[in-house]
């Protein structure tokens, strides 16, 4: 698993609306990061995402800026554990039994505090495919509100495309006969926005 780990270092390219040199990064055992989060009484959503990275994705290391607090999850305040966990979901291919059991247990413990992308997979492994699909469909349709393109660094535009592609793939797996045209329309809009995004970087 932990396929998204290799991509974490690529996140540190630029900051949101202006070019900024990436910080020097170092690998940290995720067990130490999790202990620091527990000691700092981190919010439930953060704890849930890091525990999923450990217990479901089977991640062991996180990249963090050199000299940053042990509870840091990535550059510029980003949650590298959550990004890696989401990347590892791919097209929602069913998890192996131990990972599926861990996902279900985390959902039962954290409920709606479990980040939506992870929650959908946990729901699917409980046989609640309609609930999982409804959650993912709502996420997709809300990902690009309005009729204009957001002003953001191209990295975030392309990240949105990747997330929409993942949501669509999961929806097509869970509900192969459903009408996914609205989600495909949002995906095409996101691609168009990314193609025209030359305002920064």
Coordinates of N, CA, C and O in Angstrom, one line a residue:
X1 N 0.9 -1.2 0.0 CA 0.0 0.0 0.0 C 0.9 1.2 0.0 O 2.0 1.2 -0.6
X2 N 0.5 2.3 0.7 CA 1.3 3.5 0.8 C 1.9 4.0 -0.5 O 3.0 4.5 -0.6
X3 N 1.1 3.8 -1.6 CA 1.6 4.2 -2.9 C 1.7 5.7 -3.0 O 2.5 6.1 -3.8
X4 N 1.0 6.4 -2.2 CA 1.0 7.9 -2.4 C 2.2 8.5 -1.7 O 2.5 9.7 -1.9
X5 N 3.0 7.7 -0.9 CA 4.1 8.3 -0.2 C 5.2 8.9 -1.1 O 5.7 9.9 -0.8
X6 N 5.4 8.2 -2.2 CA 6.5 8.7 -3.0 C 6.1 10.1 -3.6 O 7.0 10.9 -4.0
X7 N 4.8 10.4 -3.7 CA 4.4 11.7 -4.3 C 4.4 12.8 -3.3 O 4.3 13.9 -3.7
X8 N 4.6 12.5 -2.0 CA 4.5 13.6 -1.0 C 5.6 14.6 -1.2 O 5.3 15.8 -1.0
X9 N 6.8 14.2 -1.6 CA 7.8 15.2 -1.8 C 7.5 16.2 -3.0 O 8.0 17.3 -3.0
X10 N 6.7 15.7 -3.9 CA 6.3 16.6 -5.0 C 5.4 17.7 -4.7 O 5.2 18.7 -5.4
X11 N 4.7 17.5 -3.5 CA 3.8 18.5 -3.1 C 4.5 19.8 -2.8 O 4.0 20.9 -2.9
X12 N 5.8 19.7 -2.3 CA 6.5 20.9 -1.9 C 7.1 21.6 -3.1 O 8.3 21.8 -3.2
X13 N 6.3 22.0 -4.0 CA 6.8 22.7 -5.2 C 6.7 24.3 -5.1 O 7.6 25.0 -5.3
X14 N 5.5 24.7 -4.7 CA 5.2 26.1 -4.6 C 4.1 26.4 -3.6 O 3.3 25.5 -3.3
X15 N 4.0 27.6 -3.2 CA 2.9 28.0 -2.2 C 1.7 28.4 -3.0 O 1.8 28.7 -4.2
X16 N 0.6 28.6 -2.4 CA -0.7 28.8 -3.0 C -0.7 29.8 -4.1 O -1.0 29.6 -5.3
X17 N -0.4 31.1 -3.8 CA -0.7 32.2 -4.8 C 0.6 32.8 -5.3 O 0.6 33.8 -6.0
X18 N 1.8 32.3 -4.8 CA 3.0 33.0 -5.3 C 4.1 31.9 -5.2 O 4.1 31.0 -4.4
X19 N 5.2 32.1 -6.0 CA 6.3 31.2 -6.0 C 7.0 31.3 -4.7 O 7.3 32.4 -4.2
X20 N 7.4 30.2 -4.1 CA 8.1 30.2 -2.8 C 9.0 28.9 -2.8 O 8.5 27.8 -3.1
X21 N 10.3 29.1 -2.5 CA 11.1 27.9 -2.5 C 10.6 26.9 -1.5 O 10.2 27.2 -0.4
X22 N 10.6 25.6 -1.9 CA 10.2 24.6 -0.9 C 11.1 24.5 0.2 O 12.3 24.7 0.1
X23 N 10.6 24.2 1.4 CA 11.4 24.1 2.6 C 12.3 22.8 2.5 O 11.9 21.8 1.8
X24 N 13.3 22.7 3.2 CA 14.1 21.5 3.4 C 13.3 20.5 4.1 O 12.7 20.8 5.2
X25 N 13.1 19.3 3.6 CA 12.3 18.3 4.2 C 13.1 17.1 4.8 O 14.2 16.9 4.4
X26 N 12.5 16.4 5.7 CA 13.1 15.3 6.3 C 12.1 14.2 6.6 O 10.9 14.5 6.9
X27 N 12.4 12.9 6.5 CA 11.5 11.9 6.8 C 11.4 11.7 8.4 O 12.4 11.8 9.1
X28 N 10.1 11.4 8.8 CA 9.9 11.2 10.2 C 9.0 10.0 10.4 O 8.1 9.8 9.7
X29 N 9.4 9.1 11.4 CA 8.5 8.0 11.6 C 7.1 8.4 12.0 O 7.0 9.3 12.9
X30 N 6.1 7.9 11.4 CA 4.8 8.4 11.6 C 4.3 8.1 13.0 O 3.5 8.8 13.6
X31 N 4.9 7.1 13.7 CA 4.5 6.8 15.0 C 4.9 8.0 15.9 O 4.1 8.3 16.9
X32 N 6.0 8.6 15.7 CA 6.4 9.8 16.5 C 5.5 11.0 16.2 O 5.2 11.7 17.1
X33 N 5.1 11.1 14.9 CA 4.2 12.2 14.6 C 2.9 12.0 15.3 O 2.3 12.9 15.8
X34 N 2.4 10.8 15.3 CA 1.1 10.5 15.9 C 1.1 10.7 17.4 O 0.2 11.3 18.0
X35 N 2.2 10.3 18.0 CA 2.4 10.6 19.5 C 2.4 12.1 19.8 O 1.8 12.5 20.7
X36 N 3.0 12.9 18.9 CA 3.1 14.3 19.1 C 1.7 14.9 18.9 O 1.3 15.8 19.6
X37 N 0.9 14.4 18.0 CA -0.5 14.9 17.7 C -1.3 14.6 18.9 O -2.1 15.4 19.4
X38 N -1.2 13.4 19.5 CA -1.9 13.0 20.7 C -1.6 13.9 21.8 O -2.5 14.3 22.6
X39 N -0.3 14.2 22.0 CA 0.1 15.0 23.1 C -0.4 16.4 23.0 O -0.7 17.1 24.0
X40 N -0.5 16.9 21.7 CA -1.0 18.3 21.5 C -2.5 18.3 21.4 O -3.1 19.4 21.2
X41 N -3.2 17.2 21.6 CA -4.7 17.1 21.6 C -5.2 17.7 20.2 O -6.0 18.5 20.1
X42 N -4.6 17.1 19.1 CA -5.0 17.5 17.8 C -6.5 17.2 17.6 O -7.1 16.3 18.3
X43 N -7.1 17.9 16.6 CA -8.6 17.6 16.4 C -8.8 16.2 15.8 O -7.9 15.6 15.3
X44 N -10.1 15.8 16.0 CA -10.4 14.4 15.6 C -10.2 14.1 14.1 O -9.7 13.0 13.8
X45 N -10.4 15.1 13.2 CA -10.3 14.8 11.8 C -8.8 14.6 11.5 O -8.4 13.7 10.7
X46 N -7.9 15.3 12.1 CA -6.5 15.1 11.9 C -6.0 13.8 12.4 O -5.3 13.0 11.8
X47 N -6.5 13.5 13.6 CA -6.1 12.2 14.2 C -6.6 11.0 13.4 O -5.9 10.0 13.1
X48 N -7.8 11.2 12.9 CA -8.4 10.1 12.1 C -7.6 9.9 10.8 O -7.4 8.8 10.4
X49 N -7.2 11.0 10.2 CA -6.5 10.9 8.9 C -5.1 10.2 9.1 O -4.7 9.4 8.3
X50 N -4.4 10.6 10.1 CA -3.1 10.0 10.4 C -3.2 8.5 10.8 O -2.5 7.7 10.3
X51 N -4.2 8.2 11.6 CA -4.4 6.8 12.0 C -4.8 6.0 10.7 O -4.4 4.8 10.6
X52 N -5.6 6.5 9.8 CA -5.9 5.8 8.6 C -4.6 5.5 7.8 O -4.4 4.4 7.3
X53 N -3.8 6.6 7.7 CA -2.5 6.4 7.0 C -1.7 5.3 7.6 O -1.0 4.5 6.9
X54 N -1.7 5.1 8.9 CA -1.0 4.1 9.6 C -1.7 2.7 9.5 O -1.0 1.7 9.1
X55 N -3.0 2.7 9.8 CA -3.7 1.4 10.0 C -4.3 0.9 8.7 O -4.5 -0.3 8.6
X56 N -4.6 1.7 7.7 CA -5.2 1.3 6.5 C -4.2 1.4 5.3 O -3.9 0.4 4.6
X57 N -3.6 2.5 5.1 CA -2.6 2.7 4.1 C -1.3 2.0 4.4 O -0.5 1.7 3.5
X58 N -1.0 1.7 5.7 CA 0.2 1.1 6.2 C 1.4 2.0 5.9 O 2.5 1.5 5.6
X59 N 1.2 3.3 6.0 CA 2.3 4.2 5.9 C 3.2 4.2 7.2 O 2.7 4.0 8.3
X60 N 4.5 4.4 7.0 CA 5.4 4.4 8.1 C 6.2 5.7 8.3 O 6.7 5.9 9.4
X61 N 6.2 6.5 7.3 CA 7.1 7.7 7.3 C 6.3 8.8 6.7 O 5.5 8.7 5.7
X62 N 6.5 10.0 7.2 CA 6.0 11.3 6.7 C 7.1 12.2 6.4 O 8.1 12.2 7.2
X63 N 6.9 13.1 5.4 CA 7.9 14.1 5.1 C 7.5 15.4 5.8 O 6.3 15.8 5.7
X64 N 8.4 16.1 6.5 CA 8.0 17.4 7.2 C 9.2 18.3 7.1 O 10.4 17.9 6.9
X65 N 9.0 19.6 7.1 CA 10.1 20.6 7.1 C 11.1 20.4 8.2 O 10.7 20.2 9.4
X66 N 12.3 20.5 7.9 CA 13.4 20.4 8.9 C 13.2 21.5 10.0 O 12.9 22.6 9.7
X67 N 13.2 21.0 11.2 CA 13.1 22.0 12.3 C 11.6 22.3 12.7 O 11.4 23.0 13.7
X68 N 10.7 21.8 12.0 CA 9.3 22.0 12.4 C 8.8 21.1 13.6 O 9.5 20.1 13.9
X69 N 7.8 21.5 14.3 CA 7.3 20.7 15.4 C 7.0 19.2 14.9 O 6.7 19.0 13.8
X70 N 7.2 18.3 15.9 CA 7.0 16.9 15.6 C 5.6 16.6 15.1 O 5.4 15.6 14.4
X71 N 4.6 17.4 15.4 CA 3.2 17.2 15.0 C 3.0 17.7 13.5 O 1.8 17.5 13.0
X72 N 4.0 18.2 12.9 CA 3.8 18.8 11.5 C 3.6 17.6 10.5 O 4.3 16.6 10.5
X73 N 2.6 17.8 9.6 CA 2.3 16.7 8.7 C 2.7 17.0 7.3 O 2.5 16.1 6.4
X74 N 3.3 18.1 7.0 CA 3.8 18.4 5.7 C 4.1 19.9 5.6 O 4.0 20.7 6.5
X75 N 4.6 20.3 4.4 CA 5.0 21.7 4.2 C 3.7 22.6 4.2 O 2.7 22.2 3.8
X76 N 3.9 23.9 4.6 CA 2.9 24.9 4.5 C 1.6 24.5 5.2 O 0.5 24.9 4.8
X77 N 1.6 23.7 6.2 CA 0.4 23.3 7.0 C -0.4 22.2 6.3 O -1.5 21.9 6.7
X78 N 0.1 21.6 5.2 CA -0.7 20.6 4.5 C -0.6 19.3 5.3 O 0.3 19.0 6.0
X79 N -1.7 18.5 5.1 CA -1.8 17.2 5.8 C -1.3 16.1 4.8 O -2.0 15.5 4.0
X80 N 0.0 15.8 4.9 CA 0.6 14.8 4.0 C 0.1 13.4 4.2 O 0.0 12.6 3.2
X81 N -0.3 13.1 5.4 CA -0.9 11.8 5.7 C -2.2 11.6 5.0 O -2.5 10.5 4.4
X82 N -3.0 12.6 5.0 CA -4.3 12.5 4.3 C -4.2 12.5 2.8 O -4.8 11.7 2.1
X83 N -3.3 13.3 2.3 CA -3.0 13.3 0.8 C -2.6 11.9 0.4 O -3.0 11.3 -0.6
X84 N -1.6 11.3 1.1 CA -1.1 10.0 0.8 C -2.2 8.9 0.9 O -2.4 8.0 0.1
X85 N -3.0 9.0 1.9 CA -4.1 8.0 2.1 C -5.2 8.1 1.0 O -5.6 7.1 0.5
X86 N -5.5 9.4 0.6 CA -6.4 9.5 -0.5 C -5.9 9.1 -1.8 O -6.6 8.4 -2.6
X87 N -4.6 9.4 -2.0 CA -4.0 8.9 -3.3 C -4.0 7.4 -3.4 O -4.2 6.8 -4.4
X88 N -3.8 6.7 -2.2 CA -3.7 5.3 -2.2 C -5.1 4.6 -2.5 O -5.1 3.4 -2.8
X89 N -6.2 5.4 -2.4 CA -7.5 4.8 -2.7 C -7.7 4.4 -4.1 O -8.5 3.6 -4.5
X90 N -7.0 5.1 -5.0 CA -7.1 4.9 -6.5 C -8.6 4.9 -6.9 O -9.2 5.9 -6.7
X91 N -9.0 3.8 -7.5 CA -10.4 3.8 -8.0 C -11.3 3.0 -7.0 O -12.3 2.5 -7.4
X92 N -11.0 3.0 -5.7 CA -11.8 2.3 -4.7 C -11.8 0.8 -4.9 O -12.9 0.2 -4.6
X93 N -10.8 0.2 -5.4 CA -10.7 -1.2 -5.4 C -10.8 -1.7 -4.0 O -10.2 -1.1 -3.1
X94 N -11.6 -2.7 -3.8 CA -11.8 -3.2 -2.4 C -10.5 -3.5 -1.6 O -9.6 -4.0 -2.2
X95 N -10.5 -3.1 -0.4 CA -9.3 -3.3 0.4 C -9.2 -4.7 0.8 O -10.2 -5.5 0.8
X96 N -8.0 -5.1 1.2 CA -7.8 -6.5 1.7 C -8.5 -6.5 3.1 O -8.8 -5.5 3.7
X97 N -8.8 -7.7 3.5 CA -9.6 -7.8 4.7 C -9.1 -7.1 6.0 O -9.8 -6.4 6.6
X98 N -7.8 -7.2 6.3 CA -7.3 -6.5 7.5 C -7.5 -5.0 7.3 O -7.9 -4.3 8.3
X99 N -7.2 -4.4 6.2 CA -7.3 -3.0 6.0 C -8.8 -2.6 6.0 O -9.1 -1.5 6.5
X100 N -9.6 -3.4 5.4 CA -11.1 -3.1 5.4 C -11.6 -3.0 6.8 O -12.4 -2.2 7.2
X101 N -11.2 -4.0 7.6 CA -11.6 -4.0 9.0 C -11.1 -2.8 9.8 O -11.8 -2.2 10.6
X102 N -9.9 -2.4 9.5 CA -9.3 -1.2 10.1 C -10.1 0.1 9.7 O -10.4 0.9 10.5
X103 N -10.5 0.1 8.4 CA -11.2 1.3 7.9 C -12.6 1.4 8.6 O -13.0 2.5 9.0
X104 N -13.3 0.2 8.7 CA -14.6 0.2 9.3 C -14.5 0.6 10.8 O -15.3 1.4 11.3
X105 N -13.4 0.1 11.5 CA -13.3 0.4 12.9 C -13.0 1.9 13.1 O -13.5 2.6 14.0
X106 N -12.2 2.5 12.2 CA -11.9 4.0 12.3 C -13.2 4.8 12.1 O -13.4 5.8 12.7
X107 N -14.0 4.3 11.1 CA -15.3 5.1 10.9 C -16.2 5.0 12.1 O -16.9 5.9 12.5
X108 N -16.3 3.8 12.7 CA -17.1 3.7 13.9 C -16.6 4.5 15.1 O -17.4 5.0 15.9
X109 N -15.3 4.7 15.1 CA -14.7 5.5 16.2 C -14.9 7.0 16.0 O -15.3 7.7 16.9
X110 N -14.6 7.4 14.8 CA -14.6 8.9 14.5 C -15.8 9.4 13.8 O -16.0 10.6 13.7
X111 N -16.6 8.5 13.3 CA -17.9 8.9 12.6 C -17.6 10.0 11.5 O -16.8 9.8 10.7
X112 N -18.4 11.1 11.6 CA -18.3 12.1 10.6 C -17.0 12.9 10.7 O -16.7 13.7 9.8
X113 N -16.2 12.7 11.7 CA -14.9 13.4 11.8 C -13.9 12.7 10.8 O -12.9 13.4 10.5
X114 N -14.2 11.5 10.4 CA -13.3 10.9 9.4 C -13.4 11.7 8.1 O -14.5 11.9 7.6
X115 N -12.3 12.1 7.5 CA -12.4 12.9 6.3 C -13.2 12.2 5.2 O -13.2 11.0 5.1
X116 N -14.0 13.0 4.5 CA -15.0 12.5 3.6 C -14.5 11.4 2.6 O -15.2 10.4 2.4
X117 N -13.4 11.6 2.0 CA -12.9 10.7 1.0 C -12.7 9.3 1.7 O -13.0 8.3 1.1
X118 N -12.1 9.3 2.9 CA -11.9 8.1 3.6 C -13.2 7.5 4.1 O -13.4 6.3 4.1
X119 N -14.1 8.4 4.5 CA -15.4 7.9 5.1 C -16.2 7.2 4.0 O -16.8 6.2 4.3
X120 N -16.1 7.7 2.7 CA -16.8 7.0 1.7 C -16.4 5.6 1.5 O -17.2 4.6 1.3
X121 N -15.0 5.3 1.6 CA -14.5 4.0 1.4 C -14.9 3.1 2.6 O -15.3 1.9 2.4
X122 N -14.9 3.7 3.8 CA -15.4 2.9 5.0 C -16.8 2.5 4.8 O -17.2 1.4 5.2
X123 N -17.7 3.4 4.3 CA -19.1 3.1 4.1 C -19.3 2.0 3.1 O -20.1 1.1 3.3
X124 N -18.5 2.1 2.0 CA -18.6 1.1 1.0 C -18.2 -0.3 1.5 O -18.9 -1.3 1.2
X125 N -17.3 -0.4 2.4 CA -16.9 -1.7 3.0 C -17.8 -2.2 4.0 O -17.7 -3.3 4.5
X126 N -18.8 -1.3 4.4 CA -19.9 -1.8 5.3 C -21.1 -2.1 4.4 O -22.2 -2.4 5.0
X127 N -21.0 -2.1 3.1 CA -22.1 -2.4 2.3 C -23.0 -1.3 2.0 O -24.1 -1.5 1.4
X128 N -22.6 -0.1 2.4 CA -23.5 1.1 2.3 C -23.1 1.9 1.0 O -22.6 3.0 1.1
X129 N -23.2 1.2 -0.1 CA -22.7 1.8 -1.4 C -23.5 3.0 -1.8 O -22.9 4.0 -2.3
X130 N -24.8 3.1 -1.5 CA -25.6 4.3 -1.9 C -25.1 5.5 -1.0 O -25.0 6.6 -1.6
X131 N -24.9 5.2 0.2 CA -24.4 6.3 1.1 C -23.0 6.8 0.7 O -22.8 8.0 0.6
X132 N -22.2 5.9 0.3 CA -20.8 6.2 -0.1 C -20.9 7.0 -1.4 O -20.2 8.0 -1.6
X133 N -21.7 6.6 -2.3 CA -21.8 7.3 -3.6 C -22.4 8.6 -3.4 O -22.0 9.6 -4.1
X134 N -23.4 8.8 -2.6 CA -24.0 10.1 -2.3 C -23.0 11.1 -1.8 O -23.0 12.2 -2.2
X135 N -22.2 10.6 -0.9 CA -21.1 11.4 -0.3 C -20.1 11.9 -1.4 O -19.8 13.1 -1.5
X136 N -19.7 10.9 -2.2 CA -18.7 11.3 -3.2 C -19.3 12.2 -4.3 O -18.6 13.1 -4.8
X137 N -20.6 11.9 -4.6 CA -21.2 12.8 -5.6 C -21.3 14.2 -5.1 O -21.0 15.2 -5.9
X138 N -21.7 14.4 -3.9 CA -21.8 15.7 -3.3 C -20.4 16.4 -3.3 O -20.3 17.6 -3.5
X139 N -19.4 15.7 -2.9 CA -18.0 16.2 -2.9 C -17.6 16.7 -4.3 O -17.1 17.8 -4.5
X140 N -17.9 15.9 -5.3 CA -17.6 16.2 -6.7 C -18.3 17.5 -7.2 O -17.7 18.4 -7.7
X141 N -19.6 17.5 -6.9 CA -20.4 18.7 -7.4 C -20.1 20.0 -6.7 O -20.3 21.0 -7.2
X142 N -19.5 19.8 -5.5 CA -19.2 21.1 -4.7 C -17.8 21.5 -4.9 O -17.4 22.5 -4.4
X143 N -17.0 20.7 -5.7 CA -15.6 21.0 -5.8 C -15.2 22.2 -6.7 O -14.1 22.7 -6.6
X144 N -16.1 22.7 -7.5 CA -15.9 23.8 -8.4 C -17.2 24.6 -8.5 O -17.8 24.7 -9.5
X145 N -17.5 25.3 -7.4 CA -18.8 26.1 -7.3 C -18.7 27.3 -8.3 O -17.7 27.8 -8.6
X146 N -19.9 27.8 -8.6 CA -20.0 29.0 -9.5 C -19.7 28.7 -10.9 O -19.5 27.5 -11.3
X147 N -19.6 29.7 -11.7 CA -19.3 29.6 -13.1 C -17.9 30.0 -13.5 O -17.5 29.9 -14.7
X148 N -17.2 30.5 -12.6 CA -15.8 31.0 -12.9 C -14.8 30.1 -12.3 O -15.1 29.2 -11.5
X149 N -13.5 30.3 -12.8 CA -12.4 29.5 -12.3 C -11.8 30.1 -11.1 O -11.6 31.4 -11.1
X150 N -11.4 29.4 -10.1 CA -10.7 30.0 -8.9 C -9.3 30.5 -9.3 O -8.7 30.0 -10.2
X151 N -8.9 31.5 -8.6 CA -7.6 32.0 -8.8 C -6.7 31.3 -7.8 O -6.8 31.5 -6.6
X152 N -5.8 30.5 -8.3 CA -5.0 29.6 -7.5 C -3.7 29.1 -8.2 O -3.7 29.3 -9.5
X153 N -2.8 28.6 -7.5 CA -1.6 28.1 -8.2 C -2.0 26.9 -9.0 O -2.9 26.1 -8.6
X154 N -1.4 26.7 -10.2 CA -1.8 25.5 -11.0 C -1.7 24.2 -10.3 O -2.4 23.2 -10.7
X155 N -0.8 24.1 -9.3 CA -0.7 22.8 -8.6 C -2.0 22.4 -8.0 O -2.4 21.2 -8.0
X156 N -2.8 23.4 -7.5 CA -4.1 23.1 -6.8 C -5.1 22.8 -7.9 O -6.0 22.0 -7.6
X157 N -5.0 23.4 -9.0 CA -6.0 23.1 -10.1 C -5.8 21.7 -10.6 O -6.8 21.0 -10.7
X158 N -4.6 21.2 -10.7 CA -4.4 19.8 -11.1 C -4.7 18.9 -10.0 O -5.1 17.7 -10.3
X159 N -4.5 19.3 -8.8 CA -4.8 18.4 -7.7 C -6.4 18.2 -7.7 O -6.8 17.1 -7.4
X160 N -7.1 19.3 -8.0 CA -8.6 19.1 -8.0 C -9.0 18.1 -9.1 O -9.9 17.3 -8.9
X161 N -8.3 18.2 -10.3 CA -8.6 17.2 -11.4 C -8.4 15.8 -10.9 O -9.2 14.9 -11.1
X162 N -7.2 15.6 -10.2 CA -6.9 14.2 -9.7 C -8.0 13.7 -8.8 O -8.4 12.6 -8.8
X163 N -8.4 14.6 -7.9 CA -9.5 14.2 -6.9 C -10.8 13.9 -7.6 O -11.5 12.9 -7.3
X164 N -11.2 14.7 -8.6 CA -12.4 14.5 -9.3 C -12.3 13.2 -10.1 O -13.3 12.4 -10.2
X165 N -11.2 12.9 -10.7 CA -11.0 11.6 -11.4 C -11.2 10.5 -10.5 O -11.8 9.4 -10.8
X166 N -10.6 10.6 -9.3 CA -10.8 9.5 -8.3 C -12.2 9.3 -7.9 O -12.7 8.2 -7.8
X167 N -12.9 10.4 -7.6 CA -14.3 10.4 -7.2 C -15.1 9.7 -8.3 O -16.0 8.8 -8.0
X168 N -14.9 10.1 -9.5 CA -15.7 9.5 -10.6 C -15.4 8.0 -10.8 O -16.3 7.2 -11.0
X169 N -14.1 7.6 -10.7 CA -13.8 6.2 -10.8 C -14.5 5.4 -9.7 O -15.0 4.3 -10.0
X170 N -14.5 5.9 -8.5 CA -15.2 5.2 -7.4 C -16.7 5.1 -7.6 O -17.3 4.1 -7.4
X171 N -17.3 6.2 -8.1 CA -18.7 6.3 -8.4 C -19.1 5.2 -9.4 O -20.1 4.5 -9.3
X172 N -18.2 5.2 -10.5 CA -18.5 4.2 -11.6 C -18.3 2.8 -11.1 O -19.0 1.9 -11.6
X173 N -17.5 2.5 -10.1 CA -17.3 1.2 -9.5 C -18.5 0.9 -8.7 O -19.1 -0.3 -8.7
X174 N -19.0 1.8 -7.8 CA -20.1 1.5 -6.9 C -21.4 1.5 -7.5 O -22.3 0.7 -7.1
X175 N -21.6 2.4 -8.5 CA -22.9 2.5 -9.2 C -22.7 2.5 -10.7 O -22.9 3.6 -11.3
X176 N -22.4 1.4 -11.3 CA -22.0 1.4 -12.7 C -23.1 1.8 -13.7 O -22.9 2.3 -14.8
X177 N -24.4 1.7 -13.2 CA -25.5 2.0 -14.1 C -26.1 3.4 -13.8 O -27.0 3.8 -14.5
X178 N -25.5 4.1 -12.9 CA -26.1 5.4 -12.5 C -25.6 6.5 -13.5 O -24.7 6.3 -14.3
X179 N -26.3 7.6 -13.5 CA -25.9 8.8 -14.4 C -24.9 9.6 -13.7 O -25.1 10.3 -12.8
X180 N -23.7 9.5 -14.3 CA -22.5 10.3 -13.7 C -22.2 11.5 -14.5 O -21.1 12.1 -14.4
X181 N -23.1 11.9 -15.5 CA -22.8 13.0 -16.3 C -22.6 14.3 -15.6 O -21.7 15.0 -16.0
X182 N -23.3 14.6 -14.5 CA -23.0 15.8 -13.8 C -21.6 15.9 -13.2 O -20.9 16.9 -13.2
X183 N -21.1 14.8 -12.7 CA -19.7 14.7 -12.2 C -18.7 14.9 -13.4 O -17.7 15.6 -13.2
X184 N -19.0 14.2 -14.5 CA -18.1 14.4 -15.6 C -18.1 15.8 -16.1 O -17.0 16.3 -16.6
X185 N -19.2 16.5 -16.0 CA -19.2 17.9 -16.4 C -18.4 18.8 -15.6 O -17.6 19.6 -16.0
X186 N -18.4 18.5 -14.2 CA -17.5 19.2 -13.3 C -16.1 18.9 -13.6 O -15.2 19.8 -13.6
X187 N -15.8 17.7 -13.9 CA -14.4 17.3 -14.2 C -13.9 18.0 -15.5 O -12.8 18.5 -15.5
X188 N -14.7 18.2 -16.5 CA -14.4 18.9 -17.7 C -14.1 20.4 -17.4 O -13.2 21.0 -18.0
X189 N -15.0 20.9 -16.6 CA -14.8 22.3 -16.2 C -13.5 22.5 -15.5 O -12.7 23.5 -15.7
X190 N -13.1 21.6 -14.6 CA -11.9 21.6 -13.8 C -10.7 21.6 -14.8 O -9.7 22.3 -14.6
X191 N -10.8 20.7 -15.8 CA -9.7 20.6 -16.8 C -9.6 21.9 -17.6 O -8.5 22.3 -17.9
X192 N -10.7 22.5 -17.9 CA -10.7 23.8 -18.6 C -10.0 24.9 -17.8 O -9.2 25.7 -18.3
X193 N -10.4 24.9 -16.5 CA -9.8 25.9 -15.6 C -8.3 25.7 -15.5 O -7.5 26.7 -15.5
X194 N -7.9 24.5 -15.4 CA -6.4 24.2 -15.3 C -5.7 24.6 -16.6 O -4.6 25.2 -16.5
X195 N -6.3 24.4 -17.7 CA -5.7 24.7 -19.0 C -5.5 26.2 -19.1 O -4.6 26.7 -19.8
X196 N -6.5 27.0 -18.6 CA -6.4 28.4 -18.7 C -5.8 29.1 -17.5 O -5.7 30.4 -17.5
X197 N -5.3 28.4 -16.5 CA -4.8 29.0 -15.3 C -3.3 29.4 -15.5 O -2.4 28.6 -15.4
X198 N -3.1 30.6 -15.9 CA -1.8 31.2 -16.1 C -1.6 32.5 -15.2 O -0.8 33.3 -15.5
X199 N -2.5 32.6 -14.2 CA -2.4 33.8 -13.4 C -1.3 33.8 -12.3 O -0.9 34.9 -11.9
X200 N -0.9 32.6 -12.0 CA 0.2 32.5 -11.0 C 1.2 31.5 -11.4 O 1.0 30.7 -12.3
X201 N 2.3 31.5 -10.8 CA 3.4 30.5 -11.0 C 4.0 30.6 -12.4 O 4.6 29.7 -12.9

